[in-house]
């Protein structure tokens, strides 16, 4: 409902991001234009303007004076003048040209001089591009004084300043919160003591959100309370407190850690100005990239390898000059194999790479970060190798990326596979229920082998967008084993750090929350209360049903996260980070160094390292707005597909209700598009539900349009230049990211309309045969789906050290068995011998990983006993790409007669092998036997 001027307005819809803001302005322009044409009314314009003014108050542009000028034109009944100004303002808001263009701030386009005294130009007229940001000033001063205060701030600007900023003023706690949420350009907040609590605006949902943000004590109009709430929403912002009285007391308060600096009220404003600029400079700084730029400009003679460095052999060549022209000279000037002369060594960083890594740790809420230049495939292997020793048990999602499985082969760790909930209809898996993970731990405990369980290794979010309740998983697991290590593969989810909604569900977000909880005295009481309630020896059943609270005094918080920075941020392909928050890191630091030496190339790419540094800078300075935009774009796509009558006839995007079974949506959240959903409900779901759906990952069902995933992916790529993510039997995965624009949405929707139209016409004109063919195809894709096979178990020969209740095994021994050619056999999938062996034995034991794409998880791992389920699935699979399987040869199996007999039998002598093969496999065989 549009509100009339003077009425307080609802600002609950403020989560409409930058696109929503642009739409509101375009809507205003349309209303003004209709008024100018005589088909609309001035009252409509006034109402829309009043509504817009509420949220615009949280942005520096257009600012009070331009908004006043606009209102005055309306009041003067000047429809054409209003339209002209509104159009200019709208253009500036949408293109963000106001950041560099002083005339955007002037009400009279052709009369800059006249405007100058009305509208202080926001920007110094300088040719050099200076990055722009905004600063929120929270103040108790009356709103009438804000323009004068703003002028005071602007007078502080100096040509020397590296950045330029505009102040915006808010007078209450709630408005300060709104500004932090709404304004992606904010880089700092200055909090003057003496503001009020309530917003001038009506916003019940906002209030729920504020309360949710300050869970410990309930928000109040204190500067420190405000600082804490803002830090929860935007940890990257610099917060400054200007205190009236006891500065020393405030600075000494533990809550003051949220502040960058505390000032005494009467001190120089210039100091504050300089502190703000320095704070932004701190984030802007990219130590490695800066040095690489300097290096590239120096006249350096190279007498080391890498002839491409400096580009001379390229630009002088008749034959490869085009490569130089394509990439530009800078790339070659910045190529070097040196680790000195201003550069640093990725393998043993002590200089600017170390600094860059420390800054990334700050940005991502970790204690340490390793930059990795071979993708998260390598980060995962590094973490697994560094943290696990042969024989350690890892509870791991069987559907995790293959780097984990291979990592365990290398480490000799024993995977205890746990299964995600299946989504058979769509030939994909969800995520692993916490109950399953707890059951695995309790079973190990019952077998007396809990001490060997070292790690829980899960993928968050999954390829298809299932987000774990990371905090709950870690807390409940730590209640069973307080020193478990957690490895969260957040290959797809690195960006989530920069969304207040998603952050608590990230590994580091949850680890930081758990750490804060551990230091809260109420936590021990909560633990003791539960301990007393559970009694001395609670049954597994009770433990599985109870939301377990760990003992905060015993927990050793050991959390690792890997992310493919290149998948969700502005890093070059293969740029990845490994984040560490581990109180025991000092005990494994040397192992990590070994893991780096094992896996990192000794010739890491300088551009990749620089891009990791720069990606961090970007996320710290504009990640909030970019992620907001990616979410907004995803919601726009979801909305457009659901609402379009033709598209929705053949396609749909799976909502949270379809992706996450109701049992795991305890809050009752249905979906982002559900009419009853609002952001408070989404926040509750993020907080409480066992699994949530990452809105940016959209499963578009195309089986209902008669396409299998691979086929549809091909059509989009080859005919329409749309590249997308993974496919399943009957769906494709679309993903929005920080790079997407509304034009991308428009293109996608147009293409879906075109394809839907074609289907519609084909069905309308093709007669009954075509229709029947289509229906049969849809039925085959949507209902004749193969059951997804669960992991069965390792062969007894690989379970020597296993217990009775769990299925872990020695995957490394299974893997190396395949090196013994004579000890392996091949049977083709269609061979009746497979069926005979399944029925009468001996066991079919896989000698390799078999990973079909899609779905992309190993349906067989080395040493696994193959069951009917797996064979049925393989036989029904209609995908071409199956890693580890050659259809012409058949399944590669370990000959069971080559395997060790049960433990009571004496080990068999190793069979004859040749040279290197014997050397490679002999040791492993003996381990198995
Ligand atoms: C869950 C998961 N982890 C790790 C990786 C590997 O990441 P990268 O491509 O950066 O090596 C992928 C790749 O798709 C993945 O999906």
JSON list of N, CA and C in Angstrom, two decimals, residues 537-574:
[
{"chain": "A", "resi": 537, "resn": "UNK", "atom": "N", "xyz": [23.34, -42.24, 31.79]},
{"chain": "A", "resi": 537, "resn": "UNK", "atom": "CA", "xyz": [23.69, -43.02, 30.61]},
{"chain": "A", "resi": 537, "resn": "UNK", "atom": "C", "xyz": [22.55, -42.98, 29.58]},
{"chain": "A", "resi": 538, "resn": "UNK", "atom": "N", "xyz": [22.33, -41.85, 28.94]},
{"chain": "A", "resi": 538, "resn": "UNK", "atom": "CA", "xyz": [21.18, -41.76, 28.04]},
{"chain": "A", "resi": 538, "resn": "UNK", "atom": "C", "xyz": [21.31, -42.73, 26.86]},
{"chain": "A", "resi": 539, "resn": "UNK", "atom": "N", "xyz": [20.19, -43.24, 26.43]},
{"chain": "A", "resi": 539, "resn": "UNK", "atom": "CA", "xyz": [20.21, -44.19, 25.30]},
{"chain": "A", "resi": 539, "resn": "UNK", "atom": "C", "xyz": [20.52, -43.42, 24.01]},
{"chain": "A", "resi": 540, "resn": "UNK", "atom": "N", "xyz": [20.93, -44.18, 23.00]},
{"chain": "A", "resi": 540, "resn": "UNK", "atom": "CA", "xyz": [21.17, -43.57, 21.69]},
{"chain": "A", "resi": 540, "resn": "UNK", "atom": "C", "xyz": [19.92, -42.88, 21.19]},
{"chain": "A", "resi": 541, "resn": "UNK", "atom": "N", "xyz": [18.80, -43.55, 21.45]},
{"chain": "A", "resi": 541, "resn": "UNK", "atom": "CA", "xyz": [17.55, -43.00, 20.98]},
{"chain": "A", "resi": 541, "resn": "UNK", "atom": "C", "xyz": [17.31, -41.59, 21.54]},
{"chain": "A", "resi": 542, "resn": "UNK", "atom": "N", "xyz": [17.56, -41.46, 22.84]},
{"chain": "A", "resi": 542, "resn": "UNK", "atom": "CA", "xyz": [17.38, -40.15, 23.48]},
{"chain": "A", "resi": 542, "resn": "UNK", "atom": "C", "xyz": [18.39, -39.15, 22.90]},
{"chain": "A", "resi": 543, "resn": "UNK", "atom": "N", "xyz": [19.62, -39.60, 22.75]},
{"chain": "A", "resi": 543, "resn": "UNK", "atom": "CA", "xyz": [20.65, -38.69, 22.24]},
{"chain": "A", "resi": 543, "resn": "UNK", "atom": "C", "xyz": [20.35, -38.25, 20.81]},
{"chain": "A", "resi": 544, "resn": "UNK", "atom": "N", "xyz": [19.77, -39.16, 20.04]},
{"chain": "A", "resi": 544, "resn": "UNK", "atom": "CA", "xyz": [19.45, -38.81, 18.66]},
{"chain": "A", "resi": 544, "resn": "UNK", "atom": "C", "xyz": [18.31, -37.80, 18.59]},
{"chain": "A", "resi": 545, "resn": "UNK", "atom": "N", "xyz": [17.39, -37.94, 19.56]},
{"chain": "A", "resi": 545, "resn": "UNK", "atom": "CA", "xyz": [16.22, -37.06, 19.52]},
{"chain": "A", "resi": 545, "resn": "UNK", "atom": "C", "xyz": [16.51, -35.68, 20.13]},
{"chain": "A", "resi": 546, "resn": "UNK", "atom": "N", "xyz": [17.51, -35.63, 21.00]},
{"chain": "A", "resi": 546, "resn": "UNK", "atom": "CA", "xyz": [17.75, -34.39, 21.73]},
{"chain": "A", "resi": 546, "resn": "UNK", "atom": "C", "xyz": [18.66, -33.46, 20.94]},
{"chain": "A", "resi": 547, "resn": "UNK", "atom": "N", "xyz": [18.38, -32.18, 21.01]},
{"chain": "A", "resi": 547, "resn": "UNK", "atom": "CA", "xyz": [19.33, -31.22, 20.42]},
{"chain": "A", "resi": 547, "resn": "UNK", "atom": "C", "xyz": [20.46, -31.05, 21.44]},
{"chain": "A", "resi": 548, "resn": "UNK", "atom": "N", "xyz": [21.56, -31.71, 21.18]},
{"chain": "A", "resi": 548, "resn": "UNK", "atom": "CA", "xyz": [22.61, -31.83, 22.18]},
{"chain": "A", "resi": 548, "resn": "UNK", "atom": "C", "xyz": [23.39, -30.52, 22.35]},
{"chain": "A", "resi": 549, "resn": "UNK", "atom": "N", "xyz": [23.70, -30.24, 23.62]},
{"chain": "A", "resi": 549, "resn": "UNK", "atom": "CA", "xyz": [24.52, -29.06, 23.92]},
{"chain": "A", "resi": 549, "resn": "UNK", "atom": "C", "xyz": [25.89, -29.58, 24.35]},
{"chain": "A", "resi": 550, "resn": "UNK", "atom": "N", "xyz": [26.95, -29.09, 23.72]},
{"chain": "A", "resi": 550, "resn": "UNK", "atom": "CA", "xyz": [28.27, -29.56, 24.12]},
{"chain": "A", "resi": 550, "resn": "UNK", "atom": "C", "xyz": [28.72, -28.87, 25.42]},
{"chain": "A", "resi": 551, "resn": "UNK", "atom": "N", "xyz": [29.75, -29.41, 26.03]},
{"chain": "A", "resi": 551, "resn": "UNK", "atom": "CA", "xyz": [30.29, -28.78, 27.23]},
{"chain": "A", "resi": 551, "resn": "UNK", "atom": "C", "xyz": [31.27, -27.69, 26.78]},
{"chain": "A", "resi": 552, "resn": "UNK", "atom": "N", "xyz": [30.89, -26.41, 27.00]},
{"chain": "A", "resi": 552, "resn": "UNK", "atom": "CA", "xyz": [31.74, -25.33, 26.46]},
{"chain": "A", "resi": 552, "resn": "UNK", "atom": "C", "xyz": [33.15, -25.36, 27.04]},
{"chain": "A", "resi": 553, "resn": "UNK", "atom": "N", "xyz": [33.32, -26.02, 28.19]},
{"chain": "A", "resi": 553, "resn": "UNK", "atom": "CA", "xyz": [34.67, -26.05, 28.79]},
{"chain": "A", "resi": 553, "resn": "UNK", "atom": "C", "xyz": [35.55, -27.10, 28.14]},
{"chain": "A", "resi": 554, "resn": "UNK", "atom": "N", "xyz": [34.91, -28.05, 27.46]},
{"chain": "A", "resi": 554, "resn": "UNK", "atom": "CA", "xyz": [35.70, -29.15, 26.89]},
{"chain": "A", "resi": 554, "resn": "UNK", "atom": "C", "xyz": [35.93, -29.04, 25.39]},
{"chain": "A", "resi": 555, "resn": "UNK", "atom": "N", "xyz": [35.11, -28.23, 24.76]},
{"chain": "A", "resi": 555, "resn": "UNK", "atom": "CA", "xyz": [35.19, -28.17, 23.29]},
{"chain": "A", "resi": 555, "resn": "UNK", "atom": "C", "xyz": [36.57, -27.69, 22.83]},
{"chain": "A", "resi": 556, "resn": "UNK", "atom": "N", "xyz": [37.06, -28.35, 21.80]},
{"chain": "A", "resi": 556, "resn": "UNK", "atom": "CA", "xyz": [38.22, -27.80, 21.08]},
{"chain": "A", "resi": 556, "resn": "UNK", "atom": "C", "xyz": [37.69, -27.44, 19.69]},
{"chain": "A", "resi": 557, "resn": "UNK", "atom": "N", "xyz": [37.59, -26.17, 19.45]},
{"chain": "A", "resi": 557, "resn": "UNK", "atom": "CA", "xyz": [36.96, -25.74, 18.21]},
{"chain": "A", "resi": 557, "resn": "UNK", "atom": "C", "xyz": [37.98, -25.84, 17.07]},
{"chain": "A", "resi": 558, "resn": "UNK", "atom": "N", "xyz": [37.72, -26.79, 16.16]},
{"chain": "A", "resi": 558, "resn": "UNK", "atom": "CA", "xyz": [38.68, -27.05, 15.08]},
{"chain": "A", "resi": 558, "resn": "UNK", "atom": "C", "xyz": [37.91, -27.07, 13.76]},
{"chain": "A", "resi": 559, "resn": "UNK", "atom": "N", "xyz": [37.90, -25.94, 13.09]},
{"chain": "A", "resi": 559, "resn": "UNK", "atom": "CA", "xyz": [37.04, -25.82, 11.91]},
{"chain": "A", "resi": 559, "resn": "UNK", "atom": "C", "xyz": [37.87, -25.38, 10.70]},
{"chain": "A", "resi": 560, "resn": "UNK", "atom": "N", "xyz": [37.66, -26.07, 9.60]},
{"chain": "A", "resi": 560, "resn": "UNK", "atom": "CA", "xyz": [38.36, -25.76, 8.35]},
{"chain": "A", "resi": 560, "resn": "UNK", "atom": "C", "xyz": [37.31, -25.56, 7.26]},
{"chain": "A", "resi": 561, "resn": "UNK", "atom": "N", "xyz": [37.62, -24.66, 6.37]},
{"chain": "A", "resi": 561, "resn": "UNK", "atom": "CA", "xyz": [36.71, -24.43, 5.25]},
{"chain": "A", "resi": 561, "resn": "UNK", "atom": "C", "xyz": [37.56, -24.28, 4.00]},
{"chain": "A", "resi": 562, "resn": "UNK", "atom": "N", "xyz": [37.09, -24.87, 2.92]},
{"chain": "A", "resi": 562, "resn": "UNK", "atom": "CA", "xyz": [37.75, -24.63, 1.64]},
{"chain": "A", "resi": 562, "resn": "UNK", "atom": "C", "xyz": [36.74, -23.94, 0.73]},
{"chain": "A", "resi": 563, "resn": "UNK", "atom": "N", "xyz": [37.20, -22.99, -0.07]},
{"chain": "A", "resi": 563, "resn": "UNK", "atom": "CA", "xyz": [36.25, -22.41, -1.02]},
{"chain": "A", "resi": 563, "resn": "UNK", "atom": "C", "xyz": [36.92, -22.12, -2.35]},
{"chain": "A", "resi": 564, "resn": "UNK", "atom": "N", "xyz": [36.17, -22.37, -3.40]},
{"chain": "A", "resi": 564, "resn": "UNK", "atom": "CA", "xyz": [36.66, -22.05, -4.74]},
{"chain": "A", "resi": 564, "resn": "UNK", "atom": "C", "xyz": [36.37, -20.58, -4.95]},
{"chain": "A", "resi": 565, "resn": "UNK", "atom": "N", "xyz": [37.31, -19.75, -4.59]},
{"chain": "A", "resi": 565, "resn": "UNK", "atom": "CA", "xyz": [37.11, -18.30, -4.72]},
{"chain": "A", "resi": 565, "resn": "UNK", "atom": "C", "xyz": [36.72, -17.99, -6.16]},
{"chain": "A", "resi": 566, "resn": "UNK", "atom": "N", "xyz": [37.26, -18.77, -7.08]},
{"chain": "A", "resi": 566, "resn": "UNK", "atom": "CA", "xyz": [36.95, -18.51, -8.50]},
{"chain": "A", "resi": 566, "resn": "UNK", "atom": "C", "xyz": [35.52, -18.88, -8.85]},
{"chain": "A", "resi": 567, "resn": "UNK", "atom": "N", "xyz": [34.85, -19.66, -8.02]},
{"chain": "A", "resi": 567, "resn": "UNK", "atom": "CA", "xyz": [33.48, -20.04, -8.37]},
{"chain": "A", "resi": 567, "resn": "UNK", "atom": "C", "xyz": [32.47, -18.96, -7.96]},
{"chain": "A", "resi": 568, "resn": "UNK", "atom": "N", "xyz": [32.78, -18.17, -6.95]},
{"chain": "A", "resi": 568, "resn": "UNK", "atom": "CA", "xyz": [31.76, -17.21, -6.54]},
{"chain": "A", "resi": 568, "resn": "UNK", "atom": "C", "xyz": [32.30, -15.80, -6.32]},
{"chain": "A", "resi": 569, "resn": "UNK", "atom": "N", "xyz": [33.58, -15.60, -6.52]},
{"chain": "A", "resi": 569, "resn": "UNK", "atom": "CA", "xyz": [34.14, -14.25, -6.36]},
{"chain": "A", "resi": 569, "resn": "UNK", "atom": "C", "xyz": [35.06, -13.94, -7.55]},
{"chain": "A", "resi": 570, "resn": "UNK", "atom": "N", "xyz": [35.68, -12.74, -7.53]},
{"chain": "A", "resi": 570, "resn": "UNK", "atom": "CA", "xyz": [36.41, -12.33, -8.74]},
{"chain": "A", "resi": 570, "resn": "UNK", "atom": "C", "xyz": [37.85, -12.86, -8.78]},
{"chain": "A", "resi": 571, "resn": "UNK", "atom": "N", "xyz": [38.02, -14.15, -8.61]},
{"chain": "A", "resi": 571, "resn": "UNK", "atom": "CA", "xyz": [39.37, -14.73, -8.73]},
{"chain": "A", "resi": 571, "resn": "UNK", "atom": "C", "xyz": [39.44, -15.47, -10.06]},
{"chain": "A", "resi": 572, "resn": "UNK", "atom": "N", "xyz": [40.66, -15.56, -10.58]},
{"chain": "A", "resi": 572, "resn": "UNK", "atom": "CA", "xyz": [40.84, -16.33, -11.81]},
{"chain": "A", "resi": 572, "resn": "UNK", "atom": "C", "xyz": [40.62, -17.81, -11.51]},
{"chain": "A", "resi": 573, "resn": "UNK", "atom": "N", "xyz": [40.29, -18.55, -12.57]},
{"chain": "A", "resi": 573, "resn": "UNK", "atom": "CA", "xyz": [39.99, -19.97, -12.41]},
{"chain": "A", "resi": 573, "resn": "UNK", "atom": "C", "xyz": [41.10, -20.69, -11.66]},
{"chain": "A", "resi": 574, "resn": "UNK", "atom": "N", "xyz": [40.71, -21.55, -10.77]},
{"chain": "A", "resi": 574, "resn": "UNK", "atom": "CA", "xyz": [41.61, -22.31, -9.88]},
{"chain": "A", "resi": 574, "resn": "UNK", "atom": "C", "xyz": [42.01, -21.57, -8.62]}
]
